[in-house]
CSV table of C-alpha atoms in Angstrom, one decimal:
chain,number,residue,atom,x,y,z
A,1,MET,CA,146.9,-170.0,-108.7
A,2,ALA,CA,143.2,-170.3,-107.8
A,3,GLY,CA,141.2,-169.0,-110.7
A,4,GLU,CA,144.3,-168.8,-113.0
A,5,ALA,CA,145.1,-172.5,-113.6
A,6,THR,CA,143.8,-176.0,-113.0
A,7,CYS,CA,146.2,-177.8,-110.7
A,8,TYR,CA,146.8,-181.6,-110.3
A,9,THR,CA,148.9,-183.6,-107.9
A,10,GLY,CA,149.7,-187.3,-108.0
A,11,GLN,CA,152.4,-190.0,-107.6
A,12,ASP,CA,154.1,-191.8,-110.5
A,13,THR,CA,154.9,-195.5,-110.7
A,14,ASN,CA,158.3,-195.0,-109.1
A,15,GLY,CA,156.8,-193.2,-106.1
A,16,ALA,CA,157.7,-189.7,-107.0
A,17,HIS,CA,155.0,-187.1,-106.1
A,18,TYR,CA,154.3,-184.4,-108.6
A,19,ALA,CA,152.3,-181.2,-109.1
A,20,ILE,CA,151.0,-179.9,-112.5
A,21,ALA,CA,149.4,-176.5,-113.3
A,22,VAL,CA,147.7,-175.8,-116.6
A,23,PRO,CA,146.7,-172.2,-117.0
A,24,LYS,CA,143.2,-171.2,-118.1
A,25,THR,CA,144.9,-169.3,-120.9
A,26,TRP,CA,147.5,-171.9,-121.7
A,27,ASN,CA,149.9,-170.9,-124.5
A,28,GLY,CA,150.5,-174.6,-125.4
A,29,SER,CA,154.0,-174.9,-124.0
A,30,LEU,CA,155.3,-176.6,-120.9
A,31,VAL,CA,158.0,-175.9,-118.3
A,32,VAL,CA,159.2,-179.0,-116.5
A,33,HIS,CA,160.8,-178.0,-113.2
A,34,ALA,CA,163.7,-179.8,-111.4
A,35,HIS,CA,164.0,-178.8,-107.7
A,36,GLY,CA,167.1,-178.2,-105.7
A,37,GLY,CA,168.4,-179.7,-102.5
A,38,PRO,CA,168.8,-182.6,-102.4
A,39,ASP,CA,166.2,-183.2,-99.7
A,40,LEU,CA,167.4,-185.8,-97.3
A,41,GLY,CA,164.2,-187.6,-96.2
A,42,GLU,CA,163.7,-191.2,-97.0
A,43,GLY,CA,160.8,-191.0,-99.3
A,44,SER,CA,159.3,-188.6,-101.8
A,45,ASP,CA,157.9,-185.4,-100.2
A,46,PRO,CA,154.4,-184.6,-101.6
A,47,ALA,CA,154.7,-181.1,-100.3
A,48,ARG,CA,157.9,-180.2,-102.2
A,49,SER,CA,156.4,-180.0,-105.7
A,50,VAL,CA,153.4,-178.0,-104.5
A,51,GLY,CA,155.7,-175.5,-102.7
A,52,ASP,CA,157.8,-175.2,-105.9
A,53,LEU,CA,154.7,-174.4,-107.9
A,54,ASP,CA,154.0,-171.6,-105.5
A,55,ARG,CA,157.5,-170.3,-105.7
A,56,TRP,CA,157.6,-170.4,-109.5
A,57,SER,CA,154.0,-169.6,-110.3
A,58,VAL,CA,155.3,-166.9,-112.5
A,59,MET,CA,155.8,-169.5,-115.2
A,60,ALA,CA,152.1,-170.4,-115.2
A,61,ARG,CA,151.1,-166.8,-115.0
A,62,GLU,CA,153.1,-166.3,-118.2
A,63,GLY,CA,150.9,-168.9,-119.8
A,64,TYR,CA,153.1,-172.0,-119.5
A,65,ALA,CA,151.9,-175.2,-118.1
A,66,TRP,CA,154.2,-176.2,-115.2
A,67,ALA,CA,155.1,-179.6,-113.9
A,68,GLY,CA,157.4,-180.4,-111.0
A,69,SER,CA,158.5,-183.7,-109.5
A,70,SER,CA,159.5,-184.4,-105.9
A,71,TYR,CA,161.7,-187.3,-107.0
A,72,ARG,CA,161.2,-190.9,-106.0
A,73,ARG,CA,163.3,-190.7,-102.8
A,74,GLY,CA,165.3,-188.2,-100.8
A,75,GLY,CA,169.1,-188.1,-100.9
A,76,TYR,CA,171.6,-187.5,-103.6
A,77,GLY,CA,171.1,-188.9,-107.1
A,78,THR,CA,171.3,-186.5,-110.1
A,79,ARG,CA,170.6,-189.0,-112.8
A,80,MET,CA,167.7,-190.4,-110.7
A,81,ALA,CA,166.3,-186.9,-110.4
A,82,ALA,CA,166.7,-186.3,-114.1
A,83,ALA,CA,164.9,-189.6,-114.9
A,84,ASP,CA,162.0,-188.6,-112.6
A,85,THR,CA,161.9,-185.2,-114.3
A,86,GLU,CA,161.7,-186.9,-117.7
A,87,ASN,CA,159.1,-189.4,-116.4
A,88,LEU,CA,156.9,-186.4,-115.4
A,89,ARG,CA,157.2,-184.9,-118.9
A,90,ARG,CA,156.0,-188.2,-120.4
A,91,LEU,CA,153.1,-188.4,-117.9
A,92,PHE,CA,152.1,-184.8,-118.9
A,93,VAL,CA,152.1,-185.8,-122.6
A,94,ARG,CA,149.9,-188.9,-121.9
A,95,GLU,CA,147.4,-186.8,-120.0
A,96,PHE,CA,147.4,-183.5,-121.9
A,97,GLY,CA,149.0,-184.2,-125.3
A,98,ARG,CA,152.3,-183.1,-126.7
A,99,PRO,CA,153.0,-179.4,-126.0
A,100,LYS,CA,154.1,-177.0,-128.7
A,101,ARG,CA,157.4,-176.6,-127.0
A,102,THR,CA,158.9,-178.0,-123.8
A,103,TYR,CA,161.5,-176.3,-121.6
A,104,VAL,CA,163.3,-177.7,-118.6
A,105,HIS,CA,164.0,-175.4,-115.7
A,106,GLY,CA,166.2,-176.1,-112.6
A,107,GLN,CA,167.4,-173.9,-109.7
A,108,SER,CA,170.3,-174.7,-107.3
A,109,TRP,CA,171.1,-178.4,-107.4
A,110,GLY,CA,168.0,-178.6,-109.7
A,111,GLY,CA,170.2,-176.7,-112.2
A,112,ASN,CA,172.6,-179.6,-112.2
A,113,VAL,CA,169.6,-182.0,-112.6
A,114,ALA,CA,168.2,-179.9,-115.4
A,115,ALA,CA,171.6,-179.7,-117.1
A,116,LYS,CA,171.7,-183.5,-116.9
A,117,VAL,CA,168.3,-183.7,-118.4
A,118,VAL,CA,169.6,-181.7,-121.4
A,119,GLU,CA,172.5,-184.0,-121.9
A,120,VAL,CA,170.7,-187.3,-121.4
A,121,TYR,CA,167.3,-186.5,-123.0
A,122,GLY,CA,167.7,-183.2,-124.8
A,123,ARG,CA,169.0,-184.3,-128.2
A,124,LYS,CA,168.3,-182.1,-131.2
A,125,ASN,CA,164.6,-182.5,-132.4
A,126,GLY,CA,164.0,-184.4,-129.2
A,127,PRO,CA,161.4,-183.9,-126.4
A,128,TYR,CA,163.0,-180.7,-125.0
A,129,ASP,CA,163.4,-177.5,-126.9
A,130,GLY,CA,165.4,-175.5,-124.4
A,131,ALA,CA,166.6,-175.1,-120.9
A,132,LEU,CA,166.6,-172.4,-118.2
A,133,LEU,CA,169.2,-172.9,-115.4
A,134,THR,CA,169.0,-170.5,-112.5
A,135,ASN,CA,171.6,-170.2,-109.7
A,136,GLY,CA,172.7,-173.6,-110.8
A,137,VAL,CA,175.3,-175.9,-109.2
A,138,LEU,CA,176.9,-176.4,-112.6
A,139,GLY,CA,180.3,-177.4,-111.5
A,140,GLY,CA,179.0,-181.0,-111.0
A,141,GLY,CA,179.4,-183.3,-108.0
A,142,SER,CA,183.1,-184.3,-108.3
A,143,ARG,CA,184.3,-180.6,-108.1
A,144,GLY,CA,181.2,-178.6,-107.2
A,145,TYR,CA,181.5,-179.4,-103.4
A,146,ASP,CA,185.2,-178.9,-102.9
A,147,TYR,CA,184.7,-175.7,-101.0
A,148,ARG,CA,182.5,-177.6,-98.6
A,149,VAL,CA,185.2,-180.2,-98.2
A,150,ASP,CA,187.6,-177.4,-97.3
A,151,LEU,CA,185.1,-176.0,-94.9
A,152,ARG,CA,184.7,-179.3,-93.2
A,153,VAL,CA,188.4,-179.7,-92.4
A,154,VAL,CA,189.1,-176.1,-91.7
A,155,TYR,CA,186.2,-175.9,-89.3
A,156,GLN,CA,187.4,-179.0,-87.4
A,157,TYR,CA,191.0,-177.6,-87.2
A,158,TYR,CA,189.8,-174.5,-85.4
A,159,CYS,CA,186.8,-175.8,-83.5
A,160,GLN,CA,187.6,-179.4,-82.6
A,161,ASN,CA,184.0,-180.1,-81.7
A,162,HIS,CA,182.7,-181.9,-84.8
A,163,PRO,CA,183.5,-184.5,-83.5
A,164,ARG,CA,184.7,-183.6,-80.0
A,165,PRO,CA,187.8,-185.4,-78.7
A,166,SER,CA,185.5,-187.4,-76.3
A,167,GLU,CA,183.3,-188.7,-79.1
A,168,PRO,CA,183.9,-191.5,-81.6
A,169,GLN,CA,186.3,-190.3,-84.2
A,170,TYR,CA,185.8,-190.7,-88.0
A,171,PRO,CA,187.4,-189.3,-91.2
A,172,LEU,CA,186.0,-186.0,-92.0
A,173,TRP,CA,185.3,-186.8,-95.6
A,174,GLN,CA,182.3,-188.8,-94.2
A,175,GLY,CA,180.6,-185.6,-93.2
A,176,LEU,CA,179.2,-187.5,-90.2
A,177,ARG,CA,179.6,-191.0,-88.9
A,178,ALA,CA,176.8,-193.3,-90.0
A,179,GLY,CA,175.2,-193.9,-86.7
A,180,SER,CA,175.3,-190.4,-85.3
A,181,THR,CA,172.2,-188.9,-83.9
A,182,MET,CA,173.3,-185.3,-84.3
A,183,THR,CA,170.6,-182.9,-85.5
A,184,ALA,CA,170.8,-179.7,-87.5
A,185,ALA,CA,170.1,-177.8,-84.3
A,186,GLY,CA,172.9,-179.7,-82.5
A,187,LEU,CA,175.4,-178.8,-85.2
A,188,ARG,CA,174.3,-175.2,-85.1
A,189,ALA,CA,174.9,-175.1,-81.4
A,190,ARG,CA,178.5,-176.3,-81.9
A,191,LEU,CA,179.1,-173.7,-84.6
A,192,LEU,CA,177.8,-171.0,-82.2
A,193,GLU,CA,180.0,-172.4,-79.4
A,194,CYS,CA,183.1,-172.2,-81.5
A,195,THR,CA,182.5,-169.0,-83.5
A,196,GLY,CA,179.6,-167.0,-81.9
A,197,TYR,CA,178.5,-166.6,-85.5
A,198,ALA,CA,174.9,-165.8,-84.6
A,199,SER,CA,175.9,-163.3,-81.9
A,200,ALA,CA,176.6,-159.7,-82.2
A,201,PRO,CA,180.4,-159.1,-82.6
A,202,ARG,CA,180.5,-157.4,-79.2
A,203,ASP,CA,179.2,-160.6,-77.5
A,204,ARG,CA,181.8,-162.9,-79.0
A,205,THR,CA,185.0,-163.8,-77.2
A,206,ALA,CA,188.3,-163.0,-78.8
A,207,LEU,CA,188.8,-166.6,-79.6
A,208,GLN,CA,185.4,-167.0,-81.2
A,209,GLN,CA,186.0,-163.9,-83.3
A,210,ARG,CA,189.4,-165.2,-84.4
A,211,ASN,CA,188.0,-168.7,-85.2
A,212,LEU,CA,185.2,-167.1,-87.3
A,213,ASP,CA,187.5,-164.8,-89.1
A,214,ASP,CA,189.9,-167.6,-90.0
A,215,ILE,CA,187.2,-169.9,-91.2
A,216,LEU,CA,185.6,-167.3,-93.4
A,217,ASN,CA,188.8,-165.9,-94.8
A,218,VAL,CA,190.2,-169.3,-95.7
A,219,THR,CA,187.1,-170.8,-97.2
A,220,LYS,CA,185.7,-167.6,-98.7
A,221,ILE,CA,182.2,-168.7,-97.6
A,222,PRO,CA,179.9,-165.8,-96.6
A,223,GLU,CA,179.1,-165.5,-92.9
A,224,ARG,CA,175.4,-165.4,-93.6
A,225,THR,CA,175.5,-168.9,-95.1
A,226,LEU,CA,178.2,-170.5,-93.0
A,227,ASP,CA,175.6,-172.5,-91.1
A,228,SER,CA,173.9,-173.9,-94.2
A,229,HIS,CA,177.2,-174.8,-95.9
A,230,LEU,CA,178.4,-176.6,-92.8
A,231,GLN,CA,175.0,-178.5,-92.6
A,232,PHE,CA,175.6,-179.6,-96.2
A,233,ALA,CA,179.2,-180.6,-95.5
A,234,THR,CA,177.8,-182.7,-92.7
A,235,PHE,CA,174.5,-184.2,-93.5
A,236,THR,CA,174.6,-184.3,-97.3
A,237,PHE,CA,178.1,-185.6,-97.3
A,238,ARG,CA,176.9,-188.4,-94.9
A,239,ASP,CA,174.2,-189.3,-97.4
A,240,ILE,CA,176.6,-189.3,-100.4
A,241,VAL,CA,179.3,-191.4,-98.6
A,242,HIS,CA,177.3,-193.8,-96.5
A,243,ASN,CA,174.0,-194.2,-98.4
A,244,ARG,CA,175.1,-193.7,-102.0
A,245,LEU,CA,178.7,-194.7,-102.3
A,246,GLY,CA,179.0,-197.6,-99.9
A,247,ASP,CA,181.3,-195.8,-97.5
A,248,ARG,CA,183.8,-194.9,-100.2
A,249,ASN,CA,185.4,-191.5,-100.2
A,250,PRO,CA,184.8,-189.3,-103.3
A,251,PHE,CA,186.6,-186.2,-101.8
A,252,SER,CA,190.2,-185.0,-101.6
A,253,ASN,CA,192.2,-182.1,-100.3
A,254,THR,CA,195.6,-183.5,-100.9
A,255,GLY,CA,197.9,-180.8,-102.1
A,256,VAL,CA,195.5,-177.9,-101.3
A,257,ARG,CA,197.3,-175.1,-99.6
A,258,TYR,CA,195.0,-173.1,-97.3
A,259,SER,CA,195.6,-169.4,-96.9
A,260,GLY,CA,194.1,-166.3,-95.4
A,261,SER,CA,194.3,-167.3,-91.7
A,262,HIS,CA,196.3,-165.7,-88.9
A,263,ASP,CA,198.8,-168.6,-89.2
A,264,ASP,CA,198.7,-170.4,-92.5
A,265,LYS,CA,201.7,-172.6,-91.7
A,266,ALA,CA,200.1,-174.1,-88.6
A,267,LEU,CA,196.8,-174.5,-90.4
A,268,ASN,CA,198.3,-176.4,-93.3
A,269,ALA,CA,200.4,-178.6,-91.0
A,270,GLY,CA,197.5,-179.5,-88.8
A,271,VAL,CA,194.4,-179.7,-91.0
A,272,GLU,CA,193.2,-183.3,-91.8
A,273,ARG,CA,194.2,-184.5,-95.2
A,274,PHE,CA,192.8,-187.3,-97.3
A,275,SER,CA,192.7,-188.7,-100.9
A,276,ALA,CA,189.7,-189.9,-102.8
A,277,ASP,CA,188.9,-193.5,-103.8
A,278,PRO,CA,189.0,-193.4,-107.6
A,279,THR,CA,185.9,-195.6,-107.9
A,280,ALA,CA,184.0,-193.3,-105.7
A,281,VAL,CA,185.1,-190.3,-107.8
A,282,ARG,CA,184.0,-192.2,-110.9
A,283,ASP,CA,180.6,-193.0,-109.5
A,284,LEU,CA,179.9,-189.4,-108.3
A,285,SER,CA,181.3,-188.0,-111.5
A,286,TYR,CA,179.1,-190.3,-113.7
A,287,ASP,CA,176.1,-189.4,-111.7
A,288,SER,CA,176.4,-185.6,-111.6
A,289,ASP,CA,179.2,-184.2,-113.7
A,290,LEU,CA,178.4,-182.6,-117.0
A,291,THR,CA,180.0,-183.4,-120.4
A,292,GLY,CA,178.8,-180.3,-122.2
A,293,LYS,CA,177.1,-182.5,-124.8
A,294,VAL,CA,174.4,-179.9,-125.5
A,295,ASP,CA,172.3,-179.6,-128.6
A,296,ILE,CA,169.5,-177.3,-127.6
A,297,PRO,CA,169.5,-173.6,-126.4
A,298,VAL,CA,170.4,-173.2,-122.8
A,299,LEU,CA,169.9,-169.9,-121.0
A,300,THR,CA,171.3,-169.3,-117.5
A,301,LEU,CA,170.5,-166.7,-114.9
A,302,HIS,CA,172.7,-166.3,-111.8
A,303,ALA,CA,172.9,-163.8,-108.9
A,304,ILE,CA,176.5,-162.4,-108.8
A,305,ASP,CA,176.4,-162.5,-105.0
A,306,ASP,CA,174.8,-165.9,-104.7
A,307,PRO,CA,176.0,-167.1,-101.3
A,308,THR,CA,175.3,-170.7,-101.8
A,309,ALA,CA,176.1,-171.7,-105.4
A,310,PHE,CA,178.9,-169.2,-106.1
A,311,VAL,CA,178.7,-167.4,-109.4
A,312,GLN,CA,181.9,-169.1,-110.5
A,313,HIS,CA,179.8,-172.3,-111.2
A,314,GLU,CA,178.8,-170.4,-114.4
A,315,ALA,CA,182.4,-170.2,-115.4
A,316,ALA,CA,182.8,-173.9,-114.9
A,317,TYR,CA,179.7,-174.5,-117.1
A,318,ARG,CA,180.9,-172.3,-119.9
A,319,ALA,CA,184.3,-174.0,-119.8
A,320,THR,CA,182.5,-177.3,-119.9
A,321,LEU,CA,180.6,-176.4,-123.1
A,322,ARG,CA,183.7,-174.8,-124.6
A,323,GLY,CA,185.6,-178.0,-123.9
A,324,ALA,CA,182.9,-180.0,-125.7
A,325,HIS,CA,182.7,-177.4,-128.6
A,326,ARG,CA,179.1,-176.6,-127.8
A,327,ALA,CA,179.3,-173.1,-126.4
A,328,GLU,CA,177.2,-171.7,-129.3
A,329,HIS,CA,174.2,-173.2,-127.5
A,330,LEU,CA,174.7,-171.2,-124.3
A,331,VAL,CA,173.8,-167.6,-123.2
A,332,GLN,CA,174.6,-166.6,-119.6
A,333,THR,CA,173.0,-163.7,-117.7
A,334,PHE,CA,173.9,-162.2,-114.3
A,335,THR,CA,172.1,-160.0,-111.9
A,336,GLU,CA,173.1,-157.8,-109.0
A,337,GLU,CA,171.2,-159.9,-106.5
A,338,SER,CA,172.4,-161.7,-103.4
A,339,GLU,CA,170.0,-164.5,-102.8
A,340,HIS,CA,170.2,-168.1,-103.8
A,341,SER,CA,166.7,-169.7,-103.5
A,342,ALA,CA,164.7,-167.2,-105.4
A,343,LEU,CA,165.3,-164.4,-107.9
A,344,SER,CA,163.1,-161.7,-109.3
A,345,ASP,CA,159.9,-162.9,-110.8
A,346,SER,CA,160.3,-160.2,-113.5
A,347,GLU,CA,163.7,-161.8,-114.4
A,348,TYR,CA,162.2,-165.3,-114.5
A,349,ALA,CA,159.4,-164.1,-116.8
A,350,GLY,CA,161.9,-162.3,-119.0
A,351,SER,CA,164.2,-165.2,-119.1
A,352,VAL,CA,161.6,-167.8,-120.2
A,353,PHE,CA,160.3,-165.3,-122.8
A,354,ALA,CA,163.8,-164.8,-124.2
A,355,LEU,CA,164.4,-168.6,-124.3
A,356,ASP,CA,161.1,-169.2,-126.0
A,357,ARG,CA,161.8,-166.5,-128.6
A,358,TRP,CA,165.3,-168.0,-129.2
A,359,VAL,CA,163.7,-171.4,-129.8
A,360,ARG,CA,160.9,-170.1,-132.0
A,361,THR,CA,163.0,-167.7,-134.2
A,362,GLY,CA,166.5,-169.1,-134.0
A,363,GLN,CA,167.8,-165.7,-133.1
A,364,LYS,CA,170.2,-166.0,-130.2
A,365,PRO,CA,169.7,-163.3,-127.6
A,366,THR,CA,172.4,-161.4,-125.8
A,367,PRO,CA,172.7,-160.6,-122.1
A,368,ARG,CA,172.0,-157.0,-123.0
A,369,SER,CA,168.9,-157.7,-125.1
A,370,ILE,CA,167.5,-159.9,-122.2
A,371,ALA,CA,168.2,-157.2,-119.7
A,372,ALA,CA,166.4,-154.7,-121.9
A,373,SER,CA,163.4,-156.9,-122.4
A,374,CYS,CA,162.9,-157.5,-118.6
A,375,ALA,CA,161.3,-154.1,-118.3
A,376,ARG,CA,158.2,-155.2,-120.1
A,377,PHE,CA,157.4,-157.7,-117.3
A,378,ASP,CA,158.3,-155.6,-114.3
A,379,PRO,CA,155.0,-153.6,-114.2
A,380,ALA,CA,153.1,-156.9,-113.7
A,381,TYR,CA,155.5,-158.3,-111.0
A,382,GLY,CA,157.2,-155.3,-109.5
A,383,THR,CA,160.2,-157.3,-108.4
A,384,GLY,CA,162.8,-155.4,-110.3
A,385,CYS,CA,165.3,-156.0,-113.2
A,386,ARG,CA,168.9,-156.0,-111.8
A,387,TYR,CA,170.8,-157.4,-114.8
A,388,ALA,CA,174.6,-156.7,-115.1
A,389,PRO,CA,175.0,-157.4,-118.9
A,390,ASP,CA,178.7,-156.7,-118.9
A,391,PHE,CA,179.6,-159.1,-116.0
A,392,HIS,CA,181.7,-162.1,-116.6
A,393,PRO,CA,182.6,-164.4,-113.7
A,394,SER,CA,186.2,-165.3,-112.9
A,395,SER,CA,187.2,-169.0,-113.2
A,396,TYR,CA,186.0,-171.6,-110.8
A,397,ALA,CA,189.6,-172.1,-109.6
A,398,SER,CA,189.6,-168.4,-108.5
A,399,ARG,CA,187.1,-169.3,-105.9
A,400,VAL,CA,187.9,-172.9,-105.1
A,401,ASP,CA,191.4,-174.4,-104.9
A,402,ALA,CA,191.6,-176.9,-107.8
A,403,ARG,CA,192.6,-180.5,-107.1
A,404,PRO,CA,195.0,-182.3,-109.4
A,405,GLY,CA,193.5,-182.2,-112.9
A,406,GLY,CA,190.8,-179.8,-111.8
A,407,LEU,CA,191.7,-177.0,-114.2
A,408,VAL,CA,190.5,-178.9,-117.3
A,409,TRP,CA,186.8,-179.0,-118.2
A,410,PRO,CA,184.6,-180.9,-118.7
A,411,ALA,CA,185.1,-182.8,-115.5
A,412,MET,CA,183.7,-185.9,-117.3
A,413,THR,CA,184.2,-186.1,-121.1
A,414,ALA,CA,181.6,-187.7,-123.3
A,415,ALA,CA,184.1,-190.5,-124.0
A,416,GLN,CA,184.5,-191.2,-120.3
A,417,GLU,CA,180.7,-191.2,-119.9
A,418,ARG,CA,180.3,-193.8,-122.6
A,419,SER,CA,183.1,-195.9,-121.1
A,420,TRP,CA,181.8,-195.8,-117.6
A,421,SER,CA,178.3,-196.5,-118.7
A,422,ARG,CA,179.5,-200.0,-119.6
A,423,VAL,CA,180.7,-200.7,-116.1
A,424,ASP,CA,178.2,-202.8,-114.0
A,425,GLY,CA,176.8,-200.8,-111.1
A,426,VAL,CA,178.5,-197.5,-112.1
A,427,GLY,CA,177.1,-194.3,-110.6
A,428,ILE,CA,174.5,-193.9,-107.8
A,429,ALA,CA,171.6,-196.2,-107.6
A,430,PRO,CA,168.1,-194.7,-107.9
């Protein structure tokens, strides 16, 4: 951004590091960014917000001031991250004045954070005028990780090396026992040992190939992101269970029937089963589930072949807003892309333009009009416009086996949220 914007970094009173960019030709509006993850370090990472500014510099190049927070600590905490995002918006206003319009943007888990910002702080005529959610984890915490729960138990059924029989045993819903010194590289070595996933097919043993085929077929997780999903189901689950929920279990696979393996009967008879602690489910749900209580325009952009946050998260979000009778505030767009962490800059530029125009004029765009307008930005960025305006994702349950009650959305109603908010210590501590 050298020569195009003035950039600032700092740390707020809660310890969250932030980065701000104000373009030389500022259009007067602000994009507040919520990053994904969550990162699992102890403290706030000062490099995270700077890296995110680099990744989404397209927003500043389109004339918007940009502000991103690294959050006050690592680890899971959706409401905490939403509060830090709002704190940064307020800091921006104190330093630079109130923008003409303010938009919140989030990608990946940041999409969940930004959606929470919309519900908690985004009242009509409030500080936020609209939201852009890209490749978002919009199923919420209590349901949005069920496919990783399934991966954790299915992997252990076939591989029996996480933990090994010779190591201390623990229930798999913990992800990893609290005192383990396992590293990401160590887990990757075990995955390779069991499945040969990083090897050419000709270099795998017959057992490795069968293990890999069974795990992928049952969980529907793409081979190219198998490692990252298992890392999440190990280290992020450990953070959620041990560090955030006091060793209580928020996950369940009771009643799930696994299918697609070479022997489904044996798999279902032998896979580890467990039921969730209702108070843990409540706290995770209160922290990260969405009520659909939306009063401002929300535009989403999602890669159809996103290998990390499956596109069916969008079906869950639409069902959530429909369940709350707020679907008129939502427009969803989809692209024929296959990445999770970054999409086309031309599409980001077109999306923020469409959202801004919607807010300014009150004229709701359509997926087709957004797809058509992308072409005006591609000459500058050259990253392509790959919209599929007629695409509609199948239900969340078509990709992830629903747990009891999991077919009804929202996962947390506004009434539940109000009731739970009156419980001392509810949720996840910041």
